[in-house]
Short mmCIF file of C-alpha atoms and ligand atoms in Angstrom, two decimals:
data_model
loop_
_atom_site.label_atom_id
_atom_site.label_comp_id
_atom_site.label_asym_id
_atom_site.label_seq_id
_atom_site.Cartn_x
_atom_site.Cartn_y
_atom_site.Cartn_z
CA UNK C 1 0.00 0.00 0.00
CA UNK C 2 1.41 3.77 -0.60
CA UNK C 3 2.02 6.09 1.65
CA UNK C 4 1.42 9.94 1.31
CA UNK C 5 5.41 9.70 1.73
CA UNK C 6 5.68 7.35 -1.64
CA UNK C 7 3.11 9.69 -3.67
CA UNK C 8 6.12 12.57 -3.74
CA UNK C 9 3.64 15.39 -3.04
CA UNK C 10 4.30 18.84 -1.96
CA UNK C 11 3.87 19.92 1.97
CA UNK C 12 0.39 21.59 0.74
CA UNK C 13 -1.22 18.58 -0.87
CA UNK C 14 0.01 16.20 2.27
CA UNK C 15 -1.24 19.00 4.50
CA UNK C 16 -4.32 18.29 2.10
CA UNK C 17 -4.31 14.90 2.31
CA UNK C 18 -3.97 14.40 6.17
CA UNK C 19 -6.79 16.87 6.41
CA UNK C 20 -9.43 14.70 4.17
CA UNK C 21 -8.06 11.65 6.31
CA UNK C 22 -8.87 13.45 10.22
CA UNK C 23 -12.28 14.72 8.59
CA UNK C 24 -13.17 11.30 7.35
CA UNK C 25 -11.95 10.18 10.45
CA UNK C 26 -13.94 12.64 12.60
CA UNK C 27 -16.77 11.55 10.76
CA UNK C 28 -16.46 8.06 11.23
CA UNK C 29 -15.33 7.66 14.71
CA UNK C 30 -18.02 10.51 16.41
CA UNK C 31 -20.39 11.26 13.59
CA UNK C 32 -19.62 15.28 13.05
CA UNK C 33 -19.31 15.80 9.69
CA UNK C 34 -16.96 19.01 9.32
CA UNK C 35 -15.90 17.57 5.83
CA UNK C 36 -17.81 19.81 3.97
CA UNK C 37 -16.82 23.26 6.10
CA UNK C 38 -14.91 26.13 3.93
CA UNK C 39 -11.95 24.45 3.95
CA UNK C 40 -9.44 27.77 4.63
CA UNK C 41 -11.24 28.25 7.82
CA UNK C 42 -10.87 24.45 8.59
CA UNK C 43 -7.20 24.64 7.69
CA UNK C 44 -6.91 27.50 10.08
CA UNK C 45 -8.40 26.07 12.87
CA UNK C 46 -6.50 21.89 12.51
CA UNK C 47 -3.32 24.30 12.76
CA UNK C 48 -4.00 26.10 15.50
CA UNK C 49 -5.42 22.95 17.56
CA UNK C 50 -2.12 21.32 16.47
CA UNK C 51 0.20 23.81 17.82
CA UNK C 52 -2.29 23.77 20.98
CA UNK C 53 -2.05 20.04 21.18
CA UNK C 54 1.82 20.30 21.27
CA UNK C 55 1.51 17.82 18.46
CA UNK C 56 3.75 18.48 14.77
CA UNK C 57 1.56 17.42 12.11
CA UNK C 58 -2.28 17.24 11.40
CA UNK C 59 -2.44 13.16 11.47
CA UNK C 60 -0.76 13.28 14.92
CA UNK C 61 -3.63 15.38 15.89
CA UNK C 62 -5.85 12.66 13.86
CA UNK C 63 -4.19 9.98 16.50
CA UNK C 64 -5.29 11.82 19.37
CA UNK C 65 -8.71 12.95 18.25
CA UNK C 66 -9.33 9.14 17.85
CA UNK C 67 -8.32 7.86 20.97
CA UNK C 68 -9.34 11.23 23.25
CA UNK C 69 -12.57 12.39 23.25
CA UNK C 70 -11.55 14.87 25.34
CA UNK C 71 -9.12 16.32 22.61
CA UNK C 72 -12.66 15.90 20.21
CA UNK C 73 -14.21 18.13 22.50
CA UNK C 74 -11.46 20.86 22.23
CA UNK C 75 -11.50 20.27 18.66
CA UNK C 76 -14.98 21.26 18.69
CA UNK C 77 -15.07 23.97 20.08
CA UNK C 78 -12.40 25.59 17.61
CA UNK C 79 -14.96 24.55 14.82
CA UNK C 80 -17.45 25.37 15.88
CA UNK C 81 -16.97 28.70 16.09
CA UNK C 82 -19.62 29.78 19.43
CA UNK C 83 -19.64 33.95 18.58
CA UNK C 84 -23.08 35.11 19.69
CA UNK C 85 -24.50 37.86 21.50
CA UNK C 86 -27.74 38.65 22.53
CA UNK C 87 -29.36 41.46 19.97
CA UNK C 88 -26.58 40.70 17.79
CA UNK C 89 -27.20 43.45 14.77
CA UNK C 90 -30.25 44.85 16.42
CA UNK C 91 -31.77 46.01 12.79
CA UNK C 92 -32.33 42.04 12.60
CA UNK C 93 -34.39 42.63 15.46
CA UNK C 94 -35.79 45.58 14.63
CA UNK C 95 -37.00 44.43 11.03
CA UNK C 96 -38.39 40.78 12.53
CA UNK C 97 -40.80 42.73 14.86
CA UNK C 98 -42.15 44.45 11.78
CA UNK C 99 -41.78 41.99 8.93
CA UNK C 100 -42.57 38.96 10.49
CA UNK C 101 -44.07 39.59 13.58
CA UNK C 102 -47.26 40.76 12.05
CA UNK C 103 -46.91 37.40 10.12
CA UNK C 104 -46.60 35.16 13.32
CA UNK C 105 -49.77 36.80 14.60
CA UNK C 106 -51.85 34.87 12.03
CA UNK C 107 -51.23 31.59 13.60
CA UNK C 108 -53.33 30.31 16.87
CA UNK C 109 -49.86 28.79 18.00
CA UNK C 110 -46.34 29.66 16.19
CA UNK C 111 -43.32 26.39 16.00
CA UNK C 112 -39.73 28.97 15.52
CA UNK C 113 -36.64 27.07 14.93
CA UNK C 114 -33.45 28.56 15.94
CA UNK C 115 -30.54 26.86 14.48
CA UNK C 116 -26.88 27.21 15.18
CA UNK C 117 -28.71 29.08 18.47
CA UNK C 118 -24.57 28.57 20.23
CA UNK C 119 -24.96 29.72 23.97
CA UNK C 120 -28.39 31.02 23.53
CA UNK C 121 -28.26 34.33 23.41
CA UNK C 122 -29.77 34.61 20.01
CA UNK C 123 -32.81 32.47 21.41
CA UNK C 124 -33.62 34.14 24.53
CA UNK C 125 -33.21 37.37 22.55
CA UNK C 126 -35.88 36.23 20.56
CA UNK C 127 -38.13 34.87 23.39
CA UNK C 128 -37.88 38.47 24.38
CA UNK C 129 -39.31 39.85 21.81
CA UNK C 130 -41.90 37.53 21.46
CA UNK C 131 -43.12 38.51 24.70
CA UNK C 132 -43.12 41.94 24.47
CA UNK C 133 -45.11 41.54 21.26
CA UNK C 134 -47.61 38.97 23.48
CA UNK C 135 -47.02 36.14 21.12
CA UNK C 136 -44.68 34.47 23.94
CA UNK C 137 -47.30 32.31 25.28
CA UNK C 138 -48.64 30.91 21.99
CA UNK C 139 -45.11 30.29 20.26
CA UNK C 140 -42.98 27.38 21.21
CA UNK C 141 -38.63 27.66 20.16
CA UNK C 142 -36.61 24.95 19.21
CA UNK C 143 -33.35 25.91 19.81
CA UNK C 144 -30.59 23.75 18.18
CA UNK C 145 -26.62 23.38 17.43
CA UNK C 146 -24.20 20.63 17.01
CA UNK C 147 -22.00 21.50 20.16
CA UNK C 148 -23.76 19.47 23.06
CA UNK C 149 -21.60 21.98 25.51
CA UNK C 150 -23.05 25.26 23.86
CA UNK C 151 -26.06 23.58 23.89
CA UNK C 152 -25.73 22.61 28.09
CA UNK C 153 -24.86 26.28 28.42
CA UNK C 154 -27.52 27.77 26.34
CA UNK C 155 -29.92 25.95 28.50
CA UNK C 156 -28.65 27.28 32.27
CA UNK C 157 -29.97 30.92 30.70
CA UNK C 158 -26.38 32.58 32.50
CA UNK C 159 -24.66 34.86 30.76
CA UNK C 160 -21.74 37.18 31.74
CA UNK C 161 -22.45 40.25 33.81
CA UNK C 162 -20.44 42.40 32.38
CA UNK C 163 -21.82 41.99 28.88
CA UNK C 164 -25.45 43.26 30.27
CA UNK C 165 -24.21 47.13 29.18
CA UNK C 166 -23.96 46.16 25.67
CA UNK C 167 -27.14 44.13 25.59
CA UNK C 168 -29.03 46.57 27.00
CA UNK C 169 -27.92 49.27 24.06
CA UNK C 170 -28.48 46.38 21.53
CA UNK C 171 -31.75 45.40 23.19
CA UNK C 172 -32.38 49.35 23.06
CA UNK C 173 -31.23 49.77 19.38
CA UNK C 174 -33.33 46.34 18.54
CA UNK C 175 -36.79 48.58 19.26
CA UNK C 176 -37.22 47.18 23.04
CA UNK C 177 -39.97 48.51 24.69
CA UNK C 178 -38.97 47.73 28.35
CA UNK C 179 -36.48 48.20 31.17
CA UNK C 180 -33.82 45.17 30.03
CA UNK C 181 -33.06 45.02 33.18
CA UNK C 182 -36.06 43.63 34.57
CA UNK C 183 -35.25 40.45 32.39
CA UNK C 184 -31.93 39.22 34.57
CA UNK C 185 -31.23 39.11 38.22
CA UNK C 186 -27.62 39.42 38.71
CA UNK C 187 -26.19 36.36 40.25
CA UNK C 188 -22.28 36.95 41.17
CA UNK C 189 -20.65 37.15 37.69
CA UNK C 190 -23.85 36.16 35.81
CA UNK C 191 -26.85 37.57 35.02
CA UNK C 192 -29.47 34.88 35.52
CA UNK C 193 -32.39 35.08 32.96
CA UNK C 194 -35.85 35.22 33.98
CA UNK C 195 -36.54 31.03 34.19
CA UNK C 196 -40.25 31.57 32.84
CA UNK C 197 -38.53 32.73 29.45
CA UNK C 198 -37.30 29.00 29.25
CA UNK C 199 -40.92 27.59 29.57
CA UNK C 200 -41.11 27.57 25.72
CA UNK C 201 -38.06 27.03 24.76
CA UNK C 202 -36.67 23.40 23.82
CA UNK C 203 -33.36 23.77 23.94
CA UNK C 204 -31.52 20.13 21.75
CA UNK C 205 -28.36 19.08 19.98
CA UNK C 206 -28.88 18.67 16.15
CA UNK C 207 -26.66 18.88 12.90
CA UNK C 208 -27.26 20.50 9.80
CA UNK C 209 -25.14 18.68 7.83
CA UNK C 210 -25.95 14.71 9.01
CA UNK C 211 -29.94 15.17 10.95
CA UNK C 212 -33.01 15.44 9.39
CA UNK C 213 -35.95 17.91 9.71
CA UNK C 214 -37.79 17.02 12.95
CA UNK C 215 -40.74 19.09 12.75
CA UNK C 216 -42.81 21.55 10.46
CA UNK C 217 -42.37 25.77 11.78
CA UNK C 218 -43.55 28.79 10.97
CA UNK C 219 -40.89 30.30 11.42
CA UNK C 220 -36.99 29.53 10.80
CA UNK C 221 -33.90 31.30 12.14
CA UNK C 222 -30.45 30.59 11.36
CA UNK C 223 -28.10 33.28 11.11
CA UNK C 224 -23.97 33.24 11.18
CA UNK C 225 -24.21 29.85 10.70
CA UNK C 226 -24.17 28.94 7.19
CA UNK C 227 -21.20 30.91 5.85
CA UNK C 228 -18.88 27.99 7.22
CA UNK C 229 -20.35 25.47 4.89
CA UNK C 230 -19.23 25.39 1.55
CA UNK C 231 -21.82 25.42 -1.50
CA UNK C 232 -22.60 21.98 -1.26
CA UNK C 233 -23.32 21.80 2.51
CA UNK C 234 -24.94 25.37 2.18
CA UNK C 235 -27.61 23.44 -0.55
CA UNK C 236 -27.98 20.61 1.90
CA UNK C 237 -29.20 23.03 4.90
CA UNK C 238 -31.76 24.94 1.91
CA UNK C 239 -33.36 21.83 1.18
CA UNK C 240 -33.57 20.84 5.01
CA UNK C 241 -34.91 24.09 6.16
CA UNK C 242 -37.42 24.55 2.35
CA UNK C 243 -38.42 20.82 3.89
CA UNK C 244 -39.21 22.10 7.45
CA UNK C 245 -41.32 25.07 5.95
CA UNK C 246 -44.66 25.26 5.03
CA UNK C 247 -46.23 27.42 2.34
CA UNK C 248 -45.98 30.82 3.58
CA UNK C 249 -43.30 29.70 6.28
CA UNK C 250 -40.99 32.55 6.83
CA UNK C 251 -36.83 32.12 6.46
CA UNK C 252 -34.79 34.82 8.83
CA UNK C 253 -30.61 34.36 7.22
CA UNK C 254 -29.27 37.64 8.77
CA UNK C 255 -27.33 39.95 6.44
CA UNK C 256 -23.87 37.94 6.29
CA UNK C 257 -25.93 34.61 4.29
CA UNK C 258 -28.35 34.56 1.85
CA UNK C 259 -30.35 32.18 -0.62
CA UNK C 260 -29.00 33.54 -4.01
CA UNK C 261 -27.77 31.30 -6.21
CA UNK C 262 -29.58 28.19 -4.08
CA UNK C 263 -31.55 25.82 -6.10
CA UNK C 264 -34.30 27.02 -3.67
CA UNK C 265 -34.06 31.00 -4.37
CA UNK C 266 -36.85 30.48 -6.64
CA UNK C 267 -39.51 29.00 -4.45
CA UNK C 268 -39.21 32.07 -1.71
CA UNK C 269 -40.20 35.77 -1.99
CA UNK C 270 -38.09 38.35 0.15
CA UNK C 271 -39.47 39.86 2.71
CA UNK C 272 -36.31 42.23 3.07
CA UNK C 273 -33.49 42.38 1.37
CA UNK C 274 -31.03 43.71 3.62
CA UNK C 275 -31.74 41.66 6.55
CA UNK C 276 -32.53 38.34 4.44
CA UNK C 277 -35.96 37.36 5.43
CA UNK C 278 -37.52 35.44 3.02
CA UNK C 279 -41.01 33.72 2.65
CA UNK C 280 -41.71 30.06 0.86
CA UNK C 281 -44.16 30.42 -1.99
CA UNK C 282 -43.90 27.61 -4.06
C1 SAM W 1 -21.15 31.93 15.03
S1 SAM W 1 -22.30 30.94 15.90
C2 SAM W 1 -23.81 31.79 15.53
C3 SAM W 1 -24.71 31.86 16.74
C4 SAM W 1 -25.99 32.64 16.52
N1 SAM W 1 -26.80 32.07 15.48
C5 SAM W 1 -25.69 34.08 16.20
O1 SAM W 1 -25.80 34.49 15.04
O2 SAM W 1 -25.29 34.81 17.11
C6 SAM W 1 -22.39 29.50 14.84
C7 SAM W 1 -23.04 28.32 15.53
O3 SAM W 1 -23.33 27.33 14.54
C8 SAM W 1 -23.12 26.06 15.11
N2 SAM W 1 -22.91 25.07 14.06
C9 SAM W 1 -21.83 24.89 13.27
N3 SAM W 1 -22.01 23.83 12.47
C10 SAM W 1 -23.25 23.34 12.75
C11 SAM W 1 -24.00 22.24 12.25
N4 SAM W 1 -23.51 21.45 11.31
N5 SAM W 1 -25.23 22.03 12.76
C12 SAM W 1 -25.73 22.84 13.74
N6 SAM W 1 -25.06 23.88 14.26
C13 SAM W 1 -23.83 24.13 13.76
C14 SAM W 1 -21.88 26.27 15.97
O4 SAM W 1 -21.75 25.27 16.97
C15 SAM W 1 -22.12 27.65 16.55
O5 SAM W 1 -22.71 27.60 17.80
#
C-alpha cells in the first residue's frame, strides 16, 4: 500500500491529504461531519489545535482525536466557532418585529426554529421579543446546534455580567420597549435570565449537515451559521430548512448569508433584502 510519503507530493497537498483523512476520520469515529466546512477556515483552525495540542503534524492530531474524546471536545469547540451575543445586529431585530411579527400573529400557535442558536443568546433574545409583542405564550422555540456543551450552556440561561451594558444598548437599538433590566437578576458574575422565558423554549443538539428535519415551523432562524459550509453543505441546509417550511413559512438568514444562487431562491419571496428574510411560496 502507498504512503502519502511514496506519492512525492508537496507539503500543501500532504497538509491536504492528512486533512481529508482526520475529517473522514472525525466523521467516522463521532459522527460530526466538518468535511464539507470552507476548507481555509478548517485549515486555520486543525493548525491552530495542532500547535495547541503540542503535536507536529495534522495526522498526529488525527491519533489523538481518535483515541481522546476529550481532545474531540477541544477540537470542537475551535470549529465550531460559538460567537453570539444577545441582539446581535439589532436592525435584525428591529425588522423581525415588523416583517414577520405581524406574520406570526396569524397563527393560533407559532413552532420557531433557531438553528446554530450557540450559547443562547440569540434564542432568549428572541423569546424576548416575542413577549413583548404577546405572542410568547402561543409560540414554542426549538433551539438547536451541534455543540452538546453550547447547547448545556444555552440551557442554564447565564450569561456574563459584564456583557449586560452592551445588551441593553443592543436590546435598546433592537426597538425594546422595556427596562432590560427587569429580564436578569444578577447572580455573582452572571446575570441569571428570567426562568419563565425557558418555559417555551426546547433547547436540543442537532446537525445540519448529518440530521433530518424534525418538525414543520412557521418560522426559521439561522443566522452566522451557514457561511462555514461550503456550497454543497450550504444546498444541503436549503433543502432541510425549504423541507421544514410550510407554504408561507418565513426564512430569517441575517445579512452575512443569503439564498441567491440556491436551487431554492426560486420558491421564496423576500421579505427584506437587507436583513434576508424570506417567505416560501412555491
Ligand atoms: C457563530 S455561531 C452563531 C450563533 C448565533 N446564530 C448568532 O448568530 O449569534 C455559529 C453556531 O453554529 C453552530 N454550528 C456549526 N455547524 C453546525 C452544524 N452542522 N449544525 C448545527 N449547528 C452548527 C456552531 O456550533 C455555533 O454555535
Amino acid at each position: 500500500m502507498s504512503t502519502l510519503g511514496d506519492l512525492g507530493s508537496t507539503d500543501g497537498e500532504r497538509e491536504t491529504l492528512e486533512i481529508d483523512l482526520l475529517l473522514e476520520g472525525v466523521f467516522r469515529h463521532y459522527g460530526f461531519d466538518f468535511r464539507q466546512y470552507s476548507r481555509a477556515s478548517i485549515t486555520r483552525r486543525l493548525r491552530r489545535r495542532v500547535a495547541l495540542e503540542g503535536l507536529q503534524s495534522i495526522s498526529g492530531l488525527q491519533e489523538r482525536l481518535l483515541y481522546d474524546p476529550a481532545c474531540m471536545e477541544r477540537l470542537l469547540l475551535d470549529l465550531s466557532i460559538n460567537v453570539t451575543a444577545m441582539f446581535r445586529d439589532p436592525s435584525f431585530y428591529r425588522t423581525l418585529r415588523l416583517k414577520i411579527v405581524p406574520l406570526l400573529r396569524t397563527y393560533p400557535f407559532v413552532r420557531v426554529w433557531n438553528a446554530g442558536c450557540s450559547t443562547g443568546e440569540e434564542t432568549y433574545s428572541l423569546a424576548i421579543m416575542l413577549r413583548e409583542e404577546g405572542l410568547y405564550e402561543r409560540s414554542r422555540i426549538y433551539a438547536t446546534d451541534i455543540n452538546e456543551a453550547v447547547v448545556q450552556q444555552a440551557k442554564e440561561g447565564l450569561f456574563p455580567l459584564e456583557k449586560m451594558k452592551e445588551y441593553t444598548e443592543n436590546y435598546l437599538a433592537a426597538g425594546g420597549t422595556q427596562e432590560f433590566s427587569q429580564y436578569y437578576i444578577a447572580a455573582y458574575e452572571s446575570a441569571r435570565f428570567d426562568r419563565t422565558l425557558q418555559e417555551n423554549i426546547v433547547f436540543a443538539q442537532h446537525n445540519l449537515a448529518s440530521d433530518r428535519s424534525f418538525n414543520e415551523f412557521h418560522l426559521i432562524m439561522c443566522r452566522n451559521v451557514m457561511i462555514y459550509f461550503d456550497h454543497s453543505l450550504q444546498e444541503h441546509v436549503h433543502r432541510l430548512f425549504y423541507d421544514s417550511l410550510p407554504r408561507l413559512g418565513l426564512l430569517a438568514l441575517g445579512h452575512k448569508e443569503s439564498i441567491a444562487f440556491s436551487p431554492h431562491e426560486s420558491c421564496y419571496e423576500v421579505l427584506d433584502a437587507q436583513e434576508k428574510l424570506y417567505r416560501k411560496v412555491a
